[in-house]
Amino acid sequence: IPGAGLLEVRNLEVVYDDVMLVLRGVSLVVRPGSVVALLGANGAGKTTLLRALSGLLDVHDGKITKGSVTLEGEPVHHLSPAQIVRRGISQVMEGRRILAELTVEENLRVGGHTERVSHLDRVYDLFPLLRERRSNVAGYLSGGEQQMLAVGRALMAGPRYLLLDEPSLGLAPALVTQIRDLIVEINRQGTTVLLVEQNATMALSIADHGYVMETGKIVMDRPAGELLADEDIKEFYLGTV
Ligand code: ATP
């Protein structure tokens, strides 16, 4: 089947509040089994692209005005967030939107939609710390633990595609390494990953392919190793050396 397994964004335009053009014809391909890094400065439109993929534009008064998102050749950009999750695409919320008053395990069960013991076990195997704290109130977890809980919640739906929005934001270096290793393990277990990151070096070190966005457009599209090796690109587009 042509395009089997592909998540494909084609010439996507997104407008906020009917007037503000934020994505100006974005095209991107996520191959099954891969880790793809989406990089770029604040305001480039990375979060907006993730919202378009997960069906969450509506909530922010955003609209797709042109182009398409297809999964395995089928358009998905007109589907609701719940339908998109059922197709196998889960997003880890920006800002770690966990439910602070619920326990760790309640948070995970809410994320699962359906009660799937196997998914809960998988999450606890990936994050032994969450198993230990399963009965603790989530609001009292540290920032890093809350981030892990947010990733765990997204995994409860058993996604084939995981969309991550800046998982390393605000974390200490040791925790960034931990999150990085977890993403590698999640991918190794068969989940395809689209990773939005400010930490370009971290993201490119685990990605197969990298895209760089600037003011609503993809300005660079290269194998991650090439982007990582090119000091000029890193300095000019990513603000890191
Ligand atoms: P960041 O890392 O800061 O989240 P980003 O690359 O993810 O940056 P977006 O959050 O997608 O960028 O924002 C892209 C542009 O769209 C910015 O100019 C932002 O101000 C604008 N924008 C984002 N959300 C909305 C909204 N709900 N309504 C209007 N404009 C918005």
PDB file of C-alpha atoms and ligand atoms in Angstrom:
ATOM      1  CA  ILE A   1       0.000   0.000   0.000  1.00  0.00           C
ATOM      2  CA  PRO A   2       1.533   3.335  -0.975  1.00  0.00           C
ATOM      3  CA  GLY A   3       2.133   5.533   2.061  1.00  0.00           C
ATOM      4  CA  ALA A   4       1.356   2.791   4.549  1.00  0.00           C
ATOM      5  CA  GLY A   5       2.166   3.836   8.077  1.00  0.00           C
ATOM      6  CA  LEU A   6       3.125   7.362   7.115  1.00  0.00           C
ATOM      7  CA  LEU A   7       1.998  10.405   9.002  1.00  0.00           C
ATOM      8  CA  GLU A   8       2.113  13.140   6.426  1.00  0.00           C
ATOM      9  CA  VAL A   9       1.511  16.863   6.591  1.00  0.00           C
ATOM     10  CA  ARG A  10       1.078  18.510   3.233  1.00  0.00           C
ATOM     11  CA  ASN A  11       1.138  22.219   2.528  1.00  0.00           C
ATOM     12  CA  LEU A  12      -0.646  23.015   5.776  1.00  0.00           C
ATOM     13  CA  GLU A  13      -1.928  26.490   6.497  1.00  0.00           C
ATOM     14  CA  VAL A  14      -3.288  27.420   9.919  1.00  0.00           C
ATOM     15  CA  VAL A  15      -4.947  30.655  10.924  1.00  0.00           C
ATOM     16  CA  TYR A  16      -5.805  31.832  14.456  1.00  0.00           C
ATOM     17  CA  ASP A  17      -8.835  34.049  15.110  1.00  0.00           C
ATOM     18  CA  ASP A  18      -9.661  34.000  11.365  1.00  0.00           C
ATOM     19  CA  VAL A  19      -6.900  36.483  10.603  1.00  0.00           C
ATOM     20  CA  MET A  20      -3.516  35.476  11.937  1.00  0.00           C
ATOM     21  CA  LEU A  21      -1.680  33.199   9.506  1.00  0.00           C
ATOM     22  CA  VAL A  22       0.686  31.108  11.621  1.00  0.00           C
ATOM     23  CA  LEU A  23       1.502  28.058   9.477  1.00  0.00           C
ATOM     24  CA  ARG A  24       2.311  29.063   5.905  1.00  0.00           C
ATOM     25  CA  GLY A  25       2.355  25.852   3.922  1.00  0.00           C
ATOM     26  CA  VAL A  26       4.119  23.314   6.110  1.00  0.00           C
ATOM     27  CA  SER A  27       4.993  19.882   4.724  1.00  0.00           C
ATOM     28  CA  LEU A  28       6.519  17.122   6.808  1.00  0.00           C
ATOM     29  CA  VAL A  29       6.727  13.349   6.854  1.00  0.00           C
ATOM     30  CA  VAL A  30       6.998  11.072   9.873  1.00  0.00           C
ATOM     31  CA  ARG A  31       7.997   7.542   8.906  1.00  0.00           C
ATOM     32  CA  PRO A  32       6.763   4.670  11.044  1.00  0.00           C
ATOM     33  CA  GLY A  33       9.326   3.586  13.611  1.00  0.00           C
ATOM     34  CA  SER A  34      11.314   6.800  13.447  1.00  0.00           C
ATOM     35  CA  VAL A  35      12.030   9.674  15.807  1.00  0.00           C
ATOM     36  CA  VAL A  36      11.558  13.034  14.090  1.00  0.00           C
ATOM     37  CA  ALA A  37      12.764  16.266  15.708  1.00  0.00           C
ATOM     38  CA  LEU A  38      10.910  19.509  15.039  1.00  0.00           C
ATOM     39  CA  LEU A  39      13.098  22.472  15.976  1.00  0.00           C
ATOM     40  CA  GLY A  40      12.924  26.238  15.801  1.00  0.00           C
ATOM     41  CA  ALA A  41      12.740  29.430  17.828  1.00  0.00           C
ATOM     42  CA  ASN A  42       9.849  30.473  20.059  1.00  0.00           C
ATOM     43  CA  GLY A  43       6.833  31.425  18.016  1.00  0.00           C
ATOM     44  CA  ALA A  44       7.928  29.549  14.894  1.00  0.00           C
ATOM     45  CA  GLY A  45       4.712  27.506  14.963  1.00  0.00           C
ATOM     46  CA  LYS A  46       5.831  24.149  16.354  1.00  0.00           C
ATOM     47  CA  THR A  47       3.105  23.909  18.973  1.00  0.00           C
ATOM     48  CA  THR A  48       0.554  24.966  16.393  1.00  0.00           C
ATOM     49  CA  LEU A  49       1.643  22.130  14.119  1.00  0.00           C
ATOM     50  CA  LEU A  50       1.237  19.631  16.971  1.00  0.00           C
ATOM     51  CA  ARG A  51      -2.224  21.041  17.704  1.00  0.00           C
ATOM     52  CA  ALA A  52      -3.149  20.526  14.066  1.00  0.00           C
ATOM     53  CA  LEU A  53      -1.982  16.907  14.258  1.00  0.00           C
ATOM     54  CA  SER A  54      -3.875  16.138  17.452  1.00  0.00           C
ATOM     55  CA  GLY A  55      -7.080  17.966  16.526  1.00  0.00           C
ATOM     56  CA  LEU A  56      -6.706  20.610  19.219  1.00  0.00           C
ATOM     57  CA  LEU A  57      -6.723  23.754  17.060  1.00  0.00           C
ATOM     58  CA  ASP A  58     -10.410  24.454  17.714  1.00  0.00           C
ATOM     59  CA  VAL A  59      -9.798  24.910  21.413  1.00  0.00           C
ATOM     60  CA  HIS A  60      -7.416  27.764  20.559  1.00  0.00           C
ATOM     61  CA  ASP A  61      -9.584  29.365  17.860  1.00  0.00           C
ATOM     62  CA  GLY A  62      -7.268  27.993  15.215  1.00  0.00           C
ATOM     63  CA  LYS A  63      -8.320  26.617  11.854  1.00  0.00           C
ATOM     64  CA  ILE A  64      -6.730  24.714   8.989  1.00  0.00           C
ATOM     65  CA  THR A  65      -7.340  26.832   5.902  1.00  0.00           C
ATOM     66  CA  LYS A  66      -5.316  24.803   3.405  1.00  0.00           C
ATOM     67  CA  GLY A  67      -3.489  21.501   3.061  1.00  0.00           C
ATOM     68  CA  SER A  68      -3.915  18.156   4.755  1.00  0.00           C
ATOM     69  CA  VAL A  69      -2.785  15.753   7.437  1.00  0.00           C
ATOM     70  CA  THR A  70      -2.968  12.111   6.420  1.00  0.00           C
ATOM     71  CA  LEU A  71      -2.307   8.946   8.376  1.00  0.00           C
ATOM     72  CA  GLU A  72      -1.652   5.904   6.225  1.00  0.00           C
ATOM     73  CA  GLY A  73      -3.092   7.818   3.295  1.00  0.00           C
ATOM     74  CA  GLU A  74      -6.353   8.726   5.083  1.00  0.00           C
ATOM     75  CA  PRO A  75      -7.103  12.376   5.885  1.00  0.00           C
ATOM     76  CA  VAL A  76      -7.336  12.942   9.643  1.00  0.00           C
ATOM     77  CA  HIS A  77      -7.307  16.713   9.914  1.00  0.00           C
ATOM     78  CA  HIS A  78     -11.096  16.919  10.093  1.00  0.00           C
ATOM     79  CA  LEU A  79     -11.353  14.443  12.995  1.00  0.00           C
ATOM     80  CA  SER A  80     -11.987  15.236  16.662  1.00  0.00           C
ATOM     81  CA  PRO A  81      -9.181  14.835  19.218  1.00  0.00           C
ATOM     82  CA  ALA A  82     -10.802  11.628  20.532  1.00  0.00           C
ATOM     83  CA  GLN A  83     -11.053  10.152  17.025  1.00  0.00           C
ATOM     84  CA  ILE A  84      -7.422  11.034  16.371  1.00  0.00           C
ATOM     85  CA  VAL A  85      -6.371   9.280  19.585  1.00  0.00           C
ATOM     86  CA  ARG A  86      -8.321   6.223  18.415  1.00  0.00           C
ATOM     87  CA  ARG A  87      -6.379   6.313  15.129  1.00  0.00           C
ATOM     88  CA  GLY A  88      -3.219   5.966  17.186  1.00  0.00           C
ATOM     89  CA  ILE A  89      -1.930   9.526  17.598  1.00  0.00           C
ATOM     90  CA  SER A  90      -1.428  10.798  21.180  1.00  0.00           C
ATOM     91  CA  GLN A  91      -0.025  14.118  22.287  1.00  0.00           C
ATOM     92  CA  VAL A  92       1.804  14.828  25.515  1.00  0.00           C
ATOM     93  CA  MET A  93       0.367  18.143  26.592  1.00  0.00           C
ATOM     94  CA  GLU A  94       2.527  21.225  26.693  1.00  0.00           C
ATOM     95  CA  GLY A  95       2.881  22.512  30.250  1.00  0.00           C
ATOM     96  CA  ARG A  96       2.376  19.012  31.661  1.00  0.00           C
ATOM     97  CA  ARG A  97      -1.329  19.345  32.143  1.00  0.00           C
ATOM     98  CA  ILE A  98      -1.802  16.753  34.809  1.00  0.00           C
ATOM     99  CA  LEU A  99      -4.729  16.768  37.215  1.00  0.00           C
ATOM    100  CA  ALA A 100      -3.067  18.011  40.377  1.00  0.00           C
ATOM    101  CA  GLU A 101      -5.711  16.819  42.824  1.00  0.00           C
ATOM    102  CA  LEU A 102      -5.887  13.263  41.524  1.00  0.00           C
ATOM    103  CA  THR A 103      -3.433  10.513  42.342  1.00  0.00           C
ATOM    104  CA  VAL A 104      -0.792   9.315  39.914  1.00  0.00           C
ATOM    105  CA  GLU A 105      -2.814   6.243  39.012  1.00  0.00           C
ATOM    106  CA  GLU A 106      -6.053   8.200  38.604  1.00  0.00           C
ATOM    107  CA  ASN A 107      -4.233  10.500  36.185  1.00  0.00           C
ATOM    108  CA  LEU A 108      -3.063   7.506  34.188  1.00  0.00           C
ATOM    109  CA  ARG A 109      -6.512   5.927  34.089  1.00  0.00           C
ATOM    110  CA  VAL A 110      -8.054   9.190  32.861  1.00  0.00           C
ATOM    111  CA  GLY A 111      -5.479   9.243  30.063  1.00  0.00           C
ATOM    112  CA  GLY A 112      -6.349   5.745  28.996  1.00  0.00           C
ATOM    113  CA  HIS A 113      -9.973   6.342  27.934  1.00  0.00           C
ATOM    114  CA  THR A 114     -10.424   2.588  28.103  1.00  0.00           C
ATOM    115  CA  GLU A 115      -9.268   0.498  31.031  1.00  0.00           C
ATOM    116  CA  ARG A 116      -6.289  -1.374  29.690  1.00  0.00           C
ATOM    117  CA  VAL A 117      -4.248  -3.133  32.348  1.00  0.00           C
ATOM    118  CA  SER A 118      -1.512  -3.889  29.830  1.00  0.00           C
ATOM    119  CA  HIS A 119      -0.985  -0.190  29.120  1.00  0.00           C
ATOM    120  CA  LEU A 120      -0.831   0.629  32.820  1.00  0.00           C
ATOM    121  CA  ASP A 121       1.762  -2.103  33.323  1.00  0.00           C
ATOM    122  CA  ARG A 122       3.780  -0.832  30.393  1.00  0.00           C
ATOM    123  CA  VAL A 123       3.778   2.694  31.790  1.00  0.00           C
ATOM    124  CA  TYR A 124       4.776   1.474  35.250  1.00  0.00           C
ATOM    125  CA  ASP A 125       7.566  -0.617  33.721  1.00  0.00           C
ATOM    126  CA  LEU A 126       8.858   2.445  31.866  1.00  0.00           C
ATOM    127  CA  PHE A 127       8.508   4.669  34.936  1.00  0.00           C
ATOM    128  CA  PRO A 128       9.079   2.567  38.075  1.00  0.00           C
ATOM    129  CA  LEU A 129       8.908   5.774  40.070  1.00  0.00           C
ATOM    130  CA  LEU A 130       5.289   6.290  39.048  1.00  0.00           C
ATOM    131  CA  ARG A 131       4.495   2.785  40.244  1.00  0.00           C
ATOM    132  CA  GLU A 132       6.042   3.635  43.611  1.00  0.00           C
ATOM    133  CA  ARG A 133       4.008   6.836  43.805  1.00  0.00           C
ATOM    134  CA  ARG A 134       0.812   5.464  42.297  1.00  0.00           C
ATOM    135  CA  SER A 135      -1.287   6.551  45.312  1.00  0.00           C
ATOM    136  CA  ASN A 136       0.362   9.947  45.747  1.00  0.00           C
ATOM    137  CA  VAL A 137      -1.442  13.126  44.789  1.00  0.00           C
ATOM    138  CA  ALA A 138       0.009  14.256  41.460  1.00  0.00           C
ATOM    139  CA  GLY A 139       0.270  17.934  42.436  1.00  0.00           C
ATOM    140  CA  TYR A 140       3.009  17.081  44.906  1.00  0.00           C
ATOM    141  CA  LEU A 141       5.284  15.406  42.364  1.00  0.00           C
ATOM    142  CA  SER A 142       8.425  17.255  41.287  1.00  0.00           C
ATOM    143  CA  GLY A 143       8.536  18.938  37.885  1.00  0.00           C
ATOM    144  CA  GLY A 144      10.392  16.008  36.351  1.00  0.00           C
ATOM    145  CA  GLU A 145       7.983  13.493  37.833  1.00  0.00           C
ATOM    146  CA  GLN A 146       4.998  15.449  36.547  1.00  0.00           C
ATOM    147  CA  GLN A 147       6.557  15.457  33.096  1.00  0.00           C
ATOM    148  CA  MET A 148       6.935  11.679  33.274  1.00  0.00           C
ATOM    149  CA  LEU A 149       3.323  11.382  34.368  1.00  0.00           C
ATOM    150  CA  ALA A 150       2.266  13.483  31.372  1.00  0.00           C
ATOM    151  CA  VAL A 151       4.169  11.155  29.040  1.00  0.00           C
ATOM    152  CA  GLY A 152       2.679   8.155  30.847  1.00  0.00           C
ATOM    153  CA  ARG A 153      -0.815   9.522  30.356  1.00  0.00           C
ATOM    154  CA  ALA A 154      -0.317   9.842  26.625  1.00  0.00           C
ATOM    155  CA  LEU A 155       1.019   6.271  26.482  1.00  0.00           C
ATOM    156  CA  MET A 156      -2.098   4.923  28.204  1.00  0.00           C
ATOM    157  CA  ALA A 157      -3.933   5.192  24.891  1.00  0.00           C
ATOM    158  CA  GLY A 158      -1.406   2.783  23.380  1.00  0.00           C
ATOM    159  CA  PRO A 159      -0.432   5.192  20.588  1.00  0.00           C
ATOM    160  CA  ARG A 160       1.508   4.275  17.480  1.00  0.00           C
ATOM    161  CA  TYR A 161       2.484   7.923  17.168  1.00  0.00           C
ATOM    162  CA  LEU A 162       3.547   9.971  20.167  1.00  0.00           C
ATOM    163  CA  LEU A 163       3.742  13.766  19.861  1.00  0.00           C
ATOM    164  CA  LEU A 164       5.920  15.420  22.494  1.00  0.00           C
ATOM    165  CA  ASP A 165       5.955  19.178  23.099  1.00  0.00           C
ATOM    166  CA  GLU A 166       9.207  20.267  24.743  1.00  0.00           C
ATOM    167  CA  PRO A 167       9.531  17.460  27.264  1.00  0.00           C
ATOM    168  CA  SER A 168      12.862  18.784  28.542  1.00  0.00           C
ATOM    169  CA  LEU A 169      11.609  22.316  29.252  1.00  0.00           C
ATOM    170  CA  GLY A 170      12.658  23.495  32.704  1.00  0.00           C
ATOM    171  CA  LEU A 171      14.273  20.208  33.707  1.00  0.00           C
ATOM    172  CA  ALA A 172      17.711  19.818  35.293  1.00  0.00           C
ATOM    173  CA  PRO A 173      20.367  18.237  33.015  1.00  0.00           C
ATOM    174  CA  ALA A 174      20.196  14.851  34.753  1.00  0.00           C
ATOM    175  CA  LEU A 175      16.441  14.723  34.170  1.00  0.00           C
ATOM    176  CA  VAL A 176      16.853  15.778  30.544  1.00  0.00           C
ATOM    177  CA  THR A 177      19.089  12.747  30.068  1.00  0.00           C
ATOM    178  CA  GLN A 178      16.493  10.566  31.759  1.00  0.00           C
ATOM    179  CA  ILE A 179      13.677  11.861  29.540  1.00  0.00           C
ATOM    180  CA  ARG A 180      15.877  11.388  26.488  1.00  0.00           C
ATOM    181  CA  ASP A 181      16.600   7.755  27.415  1.00  0.00           C
ATOM    182  CA  LEU A 182      12.893   7.180  27.969  1.00  0.00           C
ATOM    183  CA  ILE A 183      12.007   8.535  24.533  1.00  0.00           C
ATOM    184  CA  VAL A 184      14.595   6.177  23.038  1.00  0.00           C
ATOM    185  CA  GLU A 185      13.065   3.253  24.925  1.00  0.00           C
ATOM    186  CA  ILE A 186       9.484   4.179  23.979  1.00  0.00           C
ATOM    187  CA  ASN A 187      10.589   4.322  20.344  1.00  0.00           C
ATOM    188  CA  ARG A 188      12.486   1.035  20.645  1.00  0.00           C
ATOM    189  CA  GLN A 189       9.250  -0.567  21.834  1.00  0.00           C
ATOM    190  CA  GLY A 190       7.608   0.428  18.564  1.00  0.00           C
ATOM    191  CA  THR A 191       6.115   3.889  19.046  1.00  0.00           C
ATOM    192  CA  THR A 192       6.943   6.504  16.413  1.00  0.00           C
ATOM    193  CA  VAL A 193       7.907   9.851  17.945  1.00  0.00           C
ATOM    194  CA  LEU A 194       7.533  13.450  16.801  1.00  0.00           C
ATOM    195  CA  LEU A 195       9.576  15.537  19.202  1.00  0.00           C
ATOM    196  CA  VAL A 196       9.283  19.314  19.464  1.00  0.00           C
ATOM    197  CA  GLU A 197      12.295  20.674  21.321  1.00  0.00           C
ATOM    198  CA  GLN A 198      14.203  23.856  22.109  1.00  0.00           C
ATOM    199  CA  ASN A 199      17.055  21.600  23.186  1.00  0.00           C
ATOM    200  CA  ALA A 200      18.211  20.896  19.642  1.00  0.00           C
ATOM    201  CA  THR A 201      21.294  18.920  20.604  1.00  0.00           C
ATOM    202  CA  MET A 202      19.304  16.535  22.765  1.00  0.00           C
ATOM    203  CA  ALA A 203      16.566  16.096  20.166  1.00  0.00           C
ATOM    204  CA  LEU A 204      18.949  15.568  17.241  1.00  0.00           C
ATOM    205  CA  SER A 205      21.033  13.100  19.237  1.00  0.00           C
ATOM    206  CA  ILE A 206      18.090  10.663  19.262  1.00  0.00           C
ATOM    207  CA  ALA A 207      16.259  11.641  16.070  1.00  0.00           C
ATOM    208  CA  ASP A 208      16.492  10.043  12.641  1.00  0.00           C
ATOM    209  CA  HIS A 209      15.363  13.163  10.872  1.00  0.00           C
ATOM    210  CA  GLY A 210      15.154  16.841  11.757  1.00  0.00           C
ATOM    211  CA  TYR A 211      12.987  19.713  10.570  1.00  0.00           C
ATOM    212  CA  VAL A 212      13.654  23.334  11.421  1.00  0.00           C
ATOM    213  CA  MET A 213      10.784  25.830  11.430  1.00  0.00           C
ATOM    214  CA  GLU A 214      10.955  29.583  11.122  1.00  0.00           C
ATOM    215  CA  THR A 215       7.937  31.898  11.101  1.00  0.00           C
ATOM    216  CA  GLY A 216       5.478  29.252  10.037  1.00  0.00           C
ATOM    217  CA  LYS A 217       7.612  27.524   7.424  1.00  0.00           C
ATOM    218  CA  ILE A 218       9.966  24.586   7.282  1.00  0.00           C
ATOM    219  CA  VAL A 219      13.348  26.070   6.395  1.00  0.00           C
ATOM    220  CA  MET A 220      15.457  22.949   6.799  1.00  0.00           C
ATOM    221  CA  ASP A 221      14.770  19.263   6.367  1.00  0.00           C
ATOM    222  CA  ARG A 222      17.735  16.921   6.809  1.00  0.00           C
ATOM    223  CA  PRO A 223      18.854  13.690   8.457  1.00  0.00           C
ATOM    224  CA  ALA A 224      19.411  14.445  12.148  1.00  0.00           C
ATOM    225  CA  GLY A 225      23.085  13.454  12.002  1.00  0.00           C
ATOM    226  CA  GLU A 226      23.747  16.065   9.311  1.00  0.00           C
ATOM    227  CA  LEU A 227      22.040  18.818  11.271  1.00  0.00           C
ATOM    228  CA  LEU A 228      23.926  17.823  14.406  1.00  0.00           C
ATOM    229  CA  ALA A 229      27.277  17.841  12.614  1.00  0.00           C
ATOM    230  CA  ASP A 230      26.809  21.229  10.955  1.00  0.00           C
ATOM    231  CA  GLU A 231      27.970  23.937  13.366  1.00  0.00           C
ATOM    232  CA  ASP A 232      26.710  26.743  11.094  1.00  0.00           C
ATOM    233  CA  ILE A 233      23.201  25.328  11.060  1.00  0.00           C
ATOM    234  CA  LYS A 234      23.233  24.859  14.786  1.00  0.00           C
ATOM    235  CA  GLU A 235      24.368  28.394  15.406  1.00  0.00           C
ATOM    236  CA  PHE A 236      22.224  30.097  12.812  1.00  0.00           C
ATOM    237  CA  TYR A 237      18.952  28.226  13.093  1.00  0.00           C
ATOM    238  CA  LEU A 238      19.059  26.708  16.526  1.00  0.00           C
ATOM    239  CA  GLY A 239      20.955  29.224  18.606  1.00  0.00           C
ATOM    240  CA  THR A 240      23.274  26.586  19.990  1.00  0.00           C
ATOM    241  CA  VAL A 241      26.822  25.545  19.197  1.00  0.00           C
TER     242      VAL A 241
HETATM  243  P1  ATP B   1       6.773  28.172  21.543  1.00  0.00           P
HETATM  244  O1  ATP B   1       8.017  27.397  21.720  1.00  0.00           O
HETATM  245  O2  ATP B   1       6.853  29.565  22.113  1.00  0.00           O
HETATM  246  O3  ATP B   1       5.514  27.464  21.911  1.00  0.00           O
HETATM  247  P2  ATP B   1       6.120  27.586  18.859  1.00  0.00           P
HETATM  248  O4  ATP B   1       7.115  27.421  17.776  1.00  0.00           O
HETATM  249  O5  ATP B   1       5.527  26.362  19.428  1.00  0.00           O
HETATM  250  O6  ATP B   1       6.728  28.464  19.987  1.00  0.00           O
HETATM  251  P3  ATP B   1       3.441  28.475  18.478  1.00  0.00           P
HETATM  252  O7  ATP B   1       3.136  28.346  19.937  1.00  0.00           O
HETATM  253  O8  ATP B   1       2.857  27.511  17.552  1.00  0.00           O
HETATM  254  O9  ATP B   1       5.005  28.524  18.265  1.00  0.00           O
HETATM  255  O10 ATP B   1       3.046  29.951  18.059  1.00  0.00           O
HETATM  256  C1  ATP B   1       3.181  30.424  16.724  1.00  0.00           C
HETATM  257  C2  ATP B   1       2.574  31.803  16.604  1.00  0.00           C
HETATM  258  O11 ATP B   1       1.161  31.712  16.792  1.00  0.00           O
HETATM  259  C3  ATP B   1       3.063  32.796  17.638  1.00  0.00           C
HETATM  260  O12 ATP B   1       3.194  34.034  17.007  1.00  0.00           O
HETATM  261  C4  ATP B   1       1.952  32.834  18.660  1.00  0.00           C
HETATM  262  O13 ATP B   1       1.886  34.075  19.277  1.00  0.00           O
HETATM  263  C5  ATP B   1       0.724  32.573  17.821  1.00  0.00           C
HETATM  264  N1  ATP B   1      -0.350  31.884  18.575  1.00  0.00           N
HETATM  265  C6  ATP B   1      -0.238  30.715  19.263  1.00  0.00           C
HETATM  266  N2  ATP B   1      -1.417  30.362  19.814  1.00  0.00           N
HETATM  267  C7  ATP B   1      -2.305  31.327  19.465  1.00  0.00           C
HETATM  268  C8  ATP B   1      -3.693  31.539  19.719  1.00  0.00           C
HETATM  269  N3  ATP B   1      -4.418  30.660  20.430  1.00  0.00           N
HETATM  270  N4  ATP B   1      -4.278  32.645  19.204  1.00  0.00           N
HETATM  271  C9  ATP B   1      -3.562  33.531  18.471  1.00  0.00           C
HETATM  272  N5  ATP B   1      -2.256  33.375  18.187  1.00  0.00           N
HETATM  273  C10 ATP B   1      -1.623  32.304  18.681  1.00  0.00           C
END
